[in-house]
Amino acid sequence: MTKKHNIILQPSGRRGQVDEGTSIRSAARELGVEIESICAENATCGKCMVLVEAGRFEKYNIESSQENLSPVSTEERAYLERRPKLLKDKGWEIGQVRLSCQAKICGDVLINVPEESRGNKQIVRKSASNREIEVKPAIRKYLVSMSPPTLERPIADWERLAKGLETSMGLVRGGEEKLPRWYDFDIDYACLRTLAKTLRDAKWNVTVTVRNDKEVIAVQAGYHEDSYGAAVDIGSTTVALYLCNLRTGEVLASESEMNPQIVYGEDVMSRIQYAIDQPDGLEKLHKAIISTLNKLIKQAAKSVHVKLDEIHEMVLVGNSTMHHVLLNLHPKDLGLAPFVPTIHKSVDIKARELGLHINPSGNIHILPTIASFVGADTSAVILAEEPHKQDENWLLIDVGTNAELVLGNRKRLVCTSTPTGPALEGAHVEYGMRAAPGAMERVHIDETTLEPKYKVIGVTGWNTDHAEFTGQVKGICGSAIIDSVAELFRAGIVDSRGKFKKDLNSKRVRQGESGWEYVIAWKEETSIGRDIPITQQDVRQIQLAKAALFTAARTLLKRMDLQSPDKIILAGGFGSYIDKEKAMLIGLIPDCELDKVYAVGNAAGDGARIALLNIEKRNEIDAVTRKVERFELPTDPEFQNQFMLATSFPHMSEPFEHIAHLIPNRKADPLAKNFMK
Amino acid sequence: MTKKHNIILQPSGRRGQVDEGTSIRSAARELGVEIESICAENATCGKCMVLVEAGRFEKYNIESSQENLSPVSTEERAYLERRPKLLKDKGWEIGQVRLSCQAKICGDVLINVPEESRGNKQIVRKSASNREIEVKPAIRKYLVSMSPPTLERPIADWERLAKGLETSMGLVRGGEEKLPRWYDFDIDYACLRTLAKTLRDAKWNVTVTVRNDKEVIAVQAGYHEDSYGAAVDIGSTTVALYLCNLRTGEVLASESEMNPQIVYGEDVMSRIQYAIDQPDGLEKLHKAIISTLNKLIKQAAKSVHVKLDEIHEMVLVGNSTMHHVLLNLHPKDLGLAPFVPTIHKSVDIKARELGLHINPSGNIHILPTIASFVGADTSAVILAEEPHKQDENWLLIDVGTNAELVLGNRKRLVCTSTPTGPALEGAHVEYGMRAAPGAMERVHIDETTLEPKYKVIGVTGWNTDHAEFTGQVKGICGSAIIDSVAELFRAGIVDSRGKFKKDLNSKRVRQGESGWEYVIAWKEETSIGRDIPITQQDVRQIQLAKAALFTAARTLLKRMDLQSPDKIILAGGFGSYIDKEKAMLIGLIPDCELDKVYAVGNAAGDGARIALLNIEKRNEIDAVTRKVERFELPTDPEFQNQFMLATSFPHMSEPFEHIAHLIPNRKADPLAKNFMK
C-alpha cells in the first residue's frame, strides 16, 4: 500500500492525507485548493510557487520540513535562479519556495499558498453590493510542447497540436470538470492559415489560446503567460474602454473618447433619423464608431505595451441604438412604433467580421438588449448590480439623455425607459455645460438672505471660502442644476409648480431677457464676463425631465405593487455627482431611505468588464434578460395624467418622509389636494 | 374517454388505433411512418398529400371511407384547386387526395402514402455495394408565420422569429427527437443584418433555412420549398460540381471544368513547388480554383434556374494539395519530408470567408484528409464505398498521377499512396493523349500473326470491322496503353522484364528513333500522318507505374497479413475504362477473382454528394479517418527491393491464378526463381 502523509494548506487551513509521491499541486487540488499553472507542469511558468514552512505545528500535530519534499529538481532550480530579484523582494529562499507542480510529498508538510499562486482569482468591485467577481474568462492559454513530425508519425499539424493541448489542458485543469478530447477542439480559420509556419518557427513549443475550452484562436511561438481583453461601454456621448488582463482580472488601461457619431446627431433619436434620411447614414455611423473603437484599443494597448494581436476578446455594451449601429443593423425600427430591436440575445462575432483591430480570430461579445430603449448597457448594469439575486426590491436607474429603469428582485424584474432630455446632463440649459473645470458642481441658497454659495470644479471649497473669487466660473453642470432648482424650491424662490415668486426681496431674482431668473454668479465671478442665472426655462426643463423619470419609476412600482423600493441604485456618471437629498427633494427619484440610495458610477462599464472576465456571467445575463418584463410608458393609460402631476415639486401624492423636513409650506400648497393616491 | 379508430397505412402496412380527431400526419408518426411537411402544417406546402382508399378491406377488417375524415377545409381546398394539372396527371380527385396535416380521423381509414410524400427519402447510388443513401441534410427549411410586433408585445425580430421557428420545427419534426428551444437558435451575422427588412417586406411570413437544427442562415419572404447544395470533387486535372436538391437528394445539374491550376504545374508536386518558389504562388493557385468554383456554381445554378443565394451548402473534396490550396493553406510541408498536412479534421467555414459565391451565410464543408498524399478525395471514396462497414477485406485504389490505396474491414483500415507518374493517364507516353475522340481506347494483338486491332473513341467497333479505316487515329489513351503493354507481353513481343524481343517475324516490331518499338497504327490510319508505335520507353513508363502501384498494394496486404483482398474497387475515371484482366496481367493490381474487381467511377464525387446529403455521414467519415493507419512506403525496409521485382510482368512472386492462362512460358522465365515469397 502507498504511504500517506499529512498536508496542511495555508491560509485556507485545508488539510488531509495524500499518497507519497503526489505533487503539492495535485495534493492541493485533491483538498479543493486550486493552484495556478499555465505551463502544463513544465516548471517554466512559475505560477504555482508555494512556500514550505518548517517546524512543529502543534495545532495539526505535524512536523513540517523542507526535507519532506522531493529535492529541488534541475528545472526547478533553473527557473528560480533566473528570478533572483523576485525571491529577494519577497524574502524567499530557494528550498523554501517550491514549484508546486514539481515538488513531491514524501513526509508531512505545511504549505503556504501565496495569493498570487491561487487559482480562481477574485476581483472586488466597488458597488452597492461590494461583491467579488470570480475571474473565469472565456479565453485561456496553455503551453503545448510537441515532438516534431517524423516519417513514422507524420500526423497533421492541427491534430498534433490538439493532442498536445488535450494533455496540457488536463494537467493544468486537472479533474475539475469534464474536459474535451483532442478531436473535439476546433481551430479558427484565420489561425489555421498560419499554423504550419508558427509551429515550425516555434520548434514545436507554443502557447495556445483557447476560447470556451473549445476553439483555438491563437498559437504563439514560445511561452506567453497573459491574455488580454477589452470591455467597452459605448455611450451616446462617450465611449469608454477598459483593457484587462484576462488571467488576473486587472484593468491595465482605460481610455475614453467622445462618441464620434455626435456630429450626425446629439441624441439617439436624431441619429436614428439620420440613418433613415441618408442613404449611407447607417454606414457612416457604423464606420465612425468602429474607427473610434480601433483608436481606443490602439491607445490602450500601446500605453501598456500589449500587442493588438494579443487582445483576444472584447465585450461591448451600449444602448439599443449604439448596439444596432455597432452591428451595422439598421436602427429604424428602434425609433418607430412599435419600437422593436432586431435582436435581444447576446451576439458573438469574429473581430475580423466587424473590422475591429484586435486579434482577427478574437471574439466580440455584445450583451443582450432588453427593449428598444432598454439596451445592452442596462443589461450590463443588471449584471453589475444583480437585482435578480435579491430578496429586496431594488430600483436601478441609469440616467442620461434617456433614463432606463429596472425594478424587482430574484422572482420578477420589470423595466421601462423614458426620455429625460439633455437638461439633467447640463445641456439645453442656458448656461449649462459638461462637468469640466470651471463648471459649478454644487449650489446652496440661504433661505433667509436668498444668497447663494457654490463649488466650482478645479477650485477647492466653496466660492465664499475664498477672500477673492473672480473670473473662474464658466457655466453650470448637471449636478449644480439639480442643486439650484432644489435650492430655489427649498428657499421659497420658486413655488411647487416651479414658478418664480415675483415679490422677493433679492436683486438676484429678476426679469431677464427670456423671463424671470435667479443669478447665481455675478459676471465678476465668471470667466465669460456675464451674469450666470438659472432661468424659468431651465427650471421648466428640469421639471419635465424629473417628471418623466419619476412617472417611469412610479409606473414600475405600481406594476410590482410596491409603494417604494428597498434600495435605489443610480448608475452612470450623473448619479455619482448629484446630491441624492436634493434629487429626492425635487422629486427626481422616489421616496426611499437616503442611505439606501447608492450611486455606483459606470455600472454599465463594470458589467461589460464582468462579462469579459467571467464567461458564466454571459449566460446568466442572457437568461435574466429573457425574463425581464418590459413596459412601454405610452401604453400606460395613466401616463399623461401622472406625468403632468409629477412636474410639481415634489410629487405631492408621495410620502417623501425622508426629505419632509426640507419641504417648505407643504400643507399650504394649493396643488397638494389635487394629487391622486 | 376519447374514441379510437383504426388506421392502416400503405404501402408500409403499418396499422394501429388512434384517438378521434388526430390528423393523419400525426397518426402516421405515431405508427412510425414519417410524412413530409415543410409549411408547419399550414396547408400551403402540399408535401404531405395522401390518398384515402374507400371500401371494405377484409384483411384488416375495416370499412374505409372518405367520410371517416374531417371535411376538406377551405385552406385545403384552396391548395388543391391551385394544382389542377397535378391532380389530373395523377388521376386523383379532391376528396380522395387529402393534406394529411389537415385531415382528421373520425372513423376507420386506409391511407395510401405516395412515394413523394414519404419522409426520410432515400436515394440509390450505383456502386460496388448498391447502397441506399438516406437524405438527411444539414440544411432544412421551415415556414414561419408570426404576428407582427405591437406596442404591447414589442419583442425583437430575432426572438419573434426564433419562437415561430420553434413552433414550426416542432410541428414539422414532431417528437422524432429532442428539438432545440427558441433561445438555443443562433443566427448568422450576415443573415441578421437583413432580418428586419426581410420580415417586414414579407409581412411576417417567411421561409427560414436552418443549419444543423441550430443556426438560421437564411430568411426568405414567403414560401420556398427547396434548398440547394453543391458537391465538388477538385481533381488535379478536372473539377466536377454536382448541384443537388437537398430535400429530394436529386442531382439537378453537373458541371466540370479543367483545373485552372494546370498552368502552374501539371501534377501536385510541381504546384507545391510553384507555391514554394513564387512569393505569390499560393495566392495565384488559390484564386484560380476559387474563381473556377464560382464559374461552375454559376453555370450549374443558371442551367436549372436556381438563384446563387438559394445554394446554402457546399461539400468539397480533393487530394491534400488541392485541399490545402482551396483553404489557402501553404502546401509546402505536403511536399517535403516528413510530408505533413496542416490539418486532417474536416473543416467548416462560411462561404463568404472563402469567397465562394453561394449564399454568404452558407457553410462550406471540406472532408478530412488522411495523410499528405491521401487526401479528402480518398475520405470521400471511403465514405462512398464503406470498407469500414465490411467483414471482408476490401482494397480501394484511386488511380491518377498519384495512386491512393485503402485496405481493410470494419475492424481495421490501412492506407498508403504512391506516385504512379502520368503514364497511366496517357501522358508522357510518346503518342499518349487524354480519352477524347480519335484516341485508341482498346488494343488486341493476335499472338500468331502479331497483327493488332484497336478501337477508337468516336468510332463504332474495331478498326478491322471497317472496310476502309483511314485517317482517324490521333493517339493512345490510358486504357489502350495498358492494353497494348499487356498484349505485347501476352503475344510474346516483350519478355517478362519488359524488353522487346528482337528476333520476331513482324515488320511492326522495329528499331525506331528512340529504340525498339511496335507499330499499332500505320500512318495511313492516322490523322497525324505518322506511324503510331508503343516504344520501349512507353513500356518502361508503364512498368514503373504498375510496380509502384503493385508494391503499395502488396505492402498494405502484408501489414494486414493478407495474401489477397476479397474485393478490389477501382475508383476514378481511369478504373472505369481499363480492362481489368489486362490490368491484372501486367500486375497493375494484385491477384483477385476477376468478378470481384469493381470500377466505381467518380467515387470521390459520390462521397462528396453523400456528405452533402447526409449530415451524419460527416461525423462518420471524421471518426473513420481518425482511425485509418497510414504507412509511408519509403519507411518500409523492403520497399526498394519489392519495387524492382515488381517491374516485371507479372510480379512472379504472386500466384496470379486468375490470369494464369494468359501468362506465356511462366515457368521458363529465368527471373522467376529469384523472386521472394
PDB file of C-alpha atoms in Angstrom, chain B residues 426-552:
ATOM      1  CA  GLY B 426      -1.768   8.609 -71.200  1.00  0.00           C
ATOM      2  CA  ALA B 427       0.614  11.451 -70.525  1.00  0.00           C
ATOM      3  CA  HIS B 428       4.410  11.209 -71.014  1.00  0.00           C
ATOM      4  CA  VAL B 429       3.776   8.334 -73.414  1.00  0.00           C
ATOM      5  CA  GLU B 430       5.134   9.073 -76.855  1.00  0.00           C
ATOM      6  CA  TYR B 431       1.745   9.149 -78.585  1.00  0.00           C
ATOM      7  CA  GLY B 432      -0.289   9.323 -75.434  1.00  0.00           C
ATOM      8  CA  MET B 433      -3.341  11.542 -75.174  1.00  0.00           C
ATOM      9  CA  ARG B 434      -6.393  12.042 -72.986  1.00  0.00           C
ATOM     10  CA  ALA B 435      -9.519   9.979 -73.550  1.00  0.00           C
ATOM     11  CA  ALA B 436     -11.093  12.059 -76.330  1.00  0.00           C
ATOM     12  CA  PRO B 437     -12.376  11.409 -79.872  1.00  0.00           C
ATOM     13  CA  GLY B 438      -9.546   9.992 -82.002  1.00  0.00           C
ATOM     14  CA  ALA B 439      -7.850   8.258 -79.072  1.00  0.00           C
ATOM     15  CA  MET B 440      -7.300   4.489 -79.210  1.00  0.00           C
ATOM     16  CA  GLU B 441      -9.064   3.007 -76.189  1.00  0.00           C
ATOM     17  CA  ARG B 442      -8.704  -0.770 -76.759  1.00  0.00           C
ATOM     18  CA  VAL B 443      -5.894  -2.805 -78.338  1.00  0.00           C
ATOM     19  CA  HIS B 444      -5.684  -6.533 -79.109  1.00  0.00           C
ATOM     20  CA  ILE B 445      -2.686  -8.333 -80.660  1.00  0.00           C
ATOM     21  CA  ASP B 446      -3.000 -11.705 -82.343  1.00  0.00           C
ATOM     22  CA  GLU B 447      -0.302 -13.932 -80.796  1.00  0.00           C
ATOM     23  CA  THR B 448       0.289 -15.806 -84.060  1.00  0.00           C
ATOM     24  CA  THR B 449       0.371 -13.047 -86.683  1.00  0.00           C
ATOM     25  CA  LEU B 450       1.411 -10.353 -84.185  1.00  0.00           C
ATOM     26  CA  GLU B 451      -1.081  -8.104 -86.009  1.00  0.00           C
ATOM     27  CA  PRO B 452      -3.116  -5.654 -83.868  1.00  0.00           C
ATOM     28  CA  LYS B 453      -6.693  -4.470 -83.910  1.00  0.00           C
ATOM     29  CA  TYR B 454      -7.945  -1.473 -81.958  1.00  0.00           C
ATOM     30  CA  LYS B 455     -10.958   0.611 -81.037  1.00  0.00           C
ATOM     31  CA  VAL B 456     -11.042   4.393 -81.340  1.00  0.00           C
ATOM     32  CA  ILE B 457     -13.210   6.749 -79.282  1.00  0.00           C
ATOM     33  CA  GLY B 458     -15.919   8.084 -81.584  1.00  0.00           C
ATOM     34  CA  VAL B 459     -15.784   5.111 -83.986  1.00  0.00           C
ATOM     35  CA  THR B 460     -18.005   2.024 -83.697  1.00  0.00           C
ATOM     36  CA  GLY B 461     -16.380  -1.416 -83.400  1.00  0.00           C
ATOM     37  CA  TRP B 462     -12.772  -2.427 -84.083  1.00  0.00           C
ATOM     38  CA  ASN B 463     -10.742  -0.818 -86.835  1.00  0.00           C
ATOM     39  CA  THR B 464     -10.688  -4.183 -88.594  1.00  0.00           C
ATOM     40  CA  ASP B 465     -14.506  -4.178 -88.757  1.00  0.00           C
ATOM     41  CA  HIS B 466     -14.337  -1.306 -91.228  1.00  0.00           C
ATOM     42  CA  ALA B 467     -13.636  -1.954 -94.900  1.00  0.00           C
ATOM     43  CA  GLU B 468     -11.777   1.288 -95.185  1.00  0.00           C
ATOM     44  CA  PHE B 469     -10.317   2.689 -91.984  1.00  0.00           C
ATOM     45  CA  THR B 470      -8.149   5.715 -92.556  1.00  0.00           C
ATOM     46  CA  GLY B 471      -7.025   8.911 -91.010  1.00  0.00           C
ATOM     47  CA  GLN B 472      -8.901   8.699 -87.757  1.00  0.00           C
ATOM     48  CA  VAL B 473      -6.408   7.885 -85.020  1.00  0.00           C
ATOM     49  CA  LYS B 474      -4.688  10.691 -83.135  1.00  0.00           C
ATOM     50  CA  GLY B 475      -3.041   8.899 -80.244  1.00  0.00           C
ATOM     51  CA  ILE B 476      -3.357   6.385 -77.428  1.00  0.00           C
ATOM     52  CA  CYS B 477      -5.263   6.982 -74.203  1.00  0.00           C
ATOM     53  CA  GLY B 478      -4.560   5.373 -70.831  1.00  0.00           C
ATOM     54  CA  SER B 479      -6.712   2.263 -71.185  1.00  0.00           C
ATOM     55  CA  ALA B 480      -5.208   1.434 -74.608  1.00  0.00           C
ATOM     56  CA  ILE B 481      -1.695   1.883 -73.254  1.00  0.00           C
ATOM     57  CA  ILE B 482      -2.375  -0.725 -70.605  1.00  0.00           C
ATOM     58  CA  ASP B 483      -3.997  -2.939 -73.234  1.00  0.00           C
ATOM     59  CA  SER B 484      -1.001  -2.544 -75.538  1.00  0.00           C
ATOM     60  CA  VAL B 485       1.598  -3.377 -72.925  1.00  0.00           C
ATOM     61  CA  ALA B 486      -0.422  -6.357 -71.696  1.00  0.00           C
ATOM     62  CA  GLU B 487      -0.908  -7.581 -75.259  1.00  0.00           C
ATOM     63  CA  LEU B 488       2.781  -7.110 -76.147  1.00  0.00           C
ATOM     64  CA  PHE B 489       3.601  -9.328 -73.172  1.00  0.00           C
ATOM     65  CA  ARG B 490       0.847 -11.866 -73.842  1.00  0.00           C
ATOM     66  CA  ALA B 491       1.824 -12.156 -77.522  1.00  0.00           C
ATOM     67  CA  GLY B 492       5.454 -12.659 -76.575  1.00  0.00           C
ATOM     68  CA  ILE B 493       6.656  -9.417 -78.173  1.00  0.00           C
ATOM     69  CA  VAL B 494       8.158  -8.171 -74.906  1.00  0.00           C
ATOM     70  CA  ASP B 495       9.538 -10.500 -72.250  1.00  0.00           C
ATOM     71  CA  SER B 496       8.713 -10.544 -68.562  1.00  0.00           C
ATOM     72  CA  ARG B 497      11.366  -7.881 -67.982  1.00  0.00           C
ATOM     73  CA  GLY B 498       9.578  -5.641 -70.475  1.00  0.00           C
ATOM     74  CA  LYS B 499      12.259  -5.897 -73.191  1.00  0.00           C
ATOM     75  CA  PHE B 500      11.357  -6.124 -76.856  1.00  0.00           C
ATOM     76  CA  LYS B 501      12.354  -9.397 -78.430  1.00  0.00           C
ATOM     77  CA  LYS B 502      14.441  -8.584 -81.480  1.00  0.00           C
ATOM     78  CA  ASP B 503      14.064 -11.795 -83.478  1.00  0.00           C
ATOM     79  CA  LEU B 504      10.371 -11.642 -84.292  1.00  0.00           C
ATOM     80  CA  ASN B 505       8.959 -12.034 -87.754  1.00  0.00           C
ATOM     81  CA  SER B 506       6.892  -8.809 -87.939  1.00  0.00           C
ATOM     82  CA  LYS B 507       7.525  -5.529 -89.676  1.00  0.00           C
ATOM     83  CA  ARG B 508       5.642  -3.875 -86.800  1.00  0.00           C
ATOM     84  CA  VAL B 509       8.476  -4.695 -84.393  1.00  0.00           C
ATOM     85  CA  ARG B 510      11.292  -2.434 -85.426  1.00  0.00           C
ATOM     86  CA  GLN B 511      14.076  -0.187 -84.245  1.00  0.00           C
ATOM     87  CA  GLY B 512      12.652   3.330 -84.170  1.00  0.00           C
ATOM     88  CA  GLU B 513      14.208   6.690 -83.478  1.00  0.00           C
ATOM     89  CA  SER B 514      14.349   6.183 -79.728  1.00  0.00           C
ATOM     90  CA  GLY B 515      14.894   2.421 -79.645  1.00  0.00           C
ATOM     91  CA  TRP B 516      12.767  -0.654 -80.254  1.00  0.00           C
ATOM     92  CA  GLU B 517       9.036  -0.206 -80.808  1.00  0.00           C
ATOM     93  CA  TYR B 518       5.838  -1.881 -82.007  1.00  0.00           C
ATOM     94  CA  VAL B 519       3.693  -0.009 -84.548  1.00  0.00           C
ATOM     95  CA  ILE B 520      -0.019  -0.225 -83.692  1.00  0.00           C
ATOM     96  CA  ALA B 521      -1.281   2.061 -86.416  1.00  0.00           C
ATOM     97  CA  TRP B 522       0.326   2.808 -89.747  1.00  0.00           C
ATOM     98  CA  LYS B 523       0.345   6.431 -90.749  1.00  0.00           C
ATOM     99  CA  GLU B 524      -2.476   5.887 -93.296  1.00  0.00           C
ATOM    100  CA  GLU B 525      -4.790   5.010 -90.394  1.00  0.00           C
ATOM    101  CA  THR B 526      -3.997   8.228 -88.518  1.00  0.00           C
ATOM    102  CA  SER B 527      -4.963  11.857 -88.770  1.00  0.00           C
ATOM    103  CA  ILE B 528      -1.441  12.934 -87.827  1.00  0.00           C
ATOM    104  CA  GLY B 529       0.325  11.429 -90.839  1.00  0.00           C
ATOM    105  CA  ARG B 530       2.758   9.341 -88.801  1.00  0.00           C
ATOM    106  CA  ASP B 531       3.002   5.750 -87.592  1.00  0.00           C
ATOM    107  CA  ILE B 532       1.810   5.368 -84.015  1.00  0.00           C
ATOM    108  CA  PRO B 533       4.028   2.953 -82.080  1.00  0.00           C
ATOM    109  CA  ILE B 534       4.356   1.797 -78.480  1.00  0.00           C
ATOM    110  CA  THR B 535       8.020   2.327 -77.646  1.00  0.00           C
ATOM    111  CA  GLN B 536      10.425   0.622 -75.269  1.00  0.00           C
ATOM    112  CA  GLN B 537      10.280   3.864 -73.285  1.00  0.00           C
ATOM    113  CA  ASP B 538       6.481   3.663 -73.074  1.00  0.00           C
ATOM    114  CA  VAL B 539       6.655   0.100 -71.807  1.00  0.00           C
ATOM    115  CA  ARG B 540       9.221   1.211 -69.232  1.00  0.00           C
ATOM    116  CA  GLN B 541       6.887   4.005 -68.020  1.00  0.00           C
ATOM    117  CA  ILE B 542       4.068   1.534 -67.524  1.00  0.00           C
ATOM    118  CA  GLN B 543       6.404  -0.855 -65.723  1.00  0.00           C
ATOM    119  CA  LEU B 544       7.418   1.839 -63.264  1.00  0.00           C
ATOM    120  CA  ALA B 545       3.836   2.922 -62.715  1.00  0.00           C
ATOM    121  CA  LYS B 546       2.485  -0.547 -62.171  1.00  0.00           C
ATOM    122  CA  ALA B 547       5.429  -1.515 -59.971  1.00  0.00           C
ATOM    123  CA  ALA B 548       4.710   1.444 -57.733  1.00  0.00           C
ATOM    124  CA  LEU B 549       1.029   0.636 -57.512  1.00  0.00           C
ATOM    125  CA  PHE B 550       1.599  -3.051 -57.027  1.00  0.00           C
ATOM    126  CA  THR B 551       4.232  -2.574 -54.334  1.00  0.00           C
ATOM    127  CA  ALA B 552       1.918  -0.235 -52.461  1.00  0.00           C
TER     128      ALA B 552
END
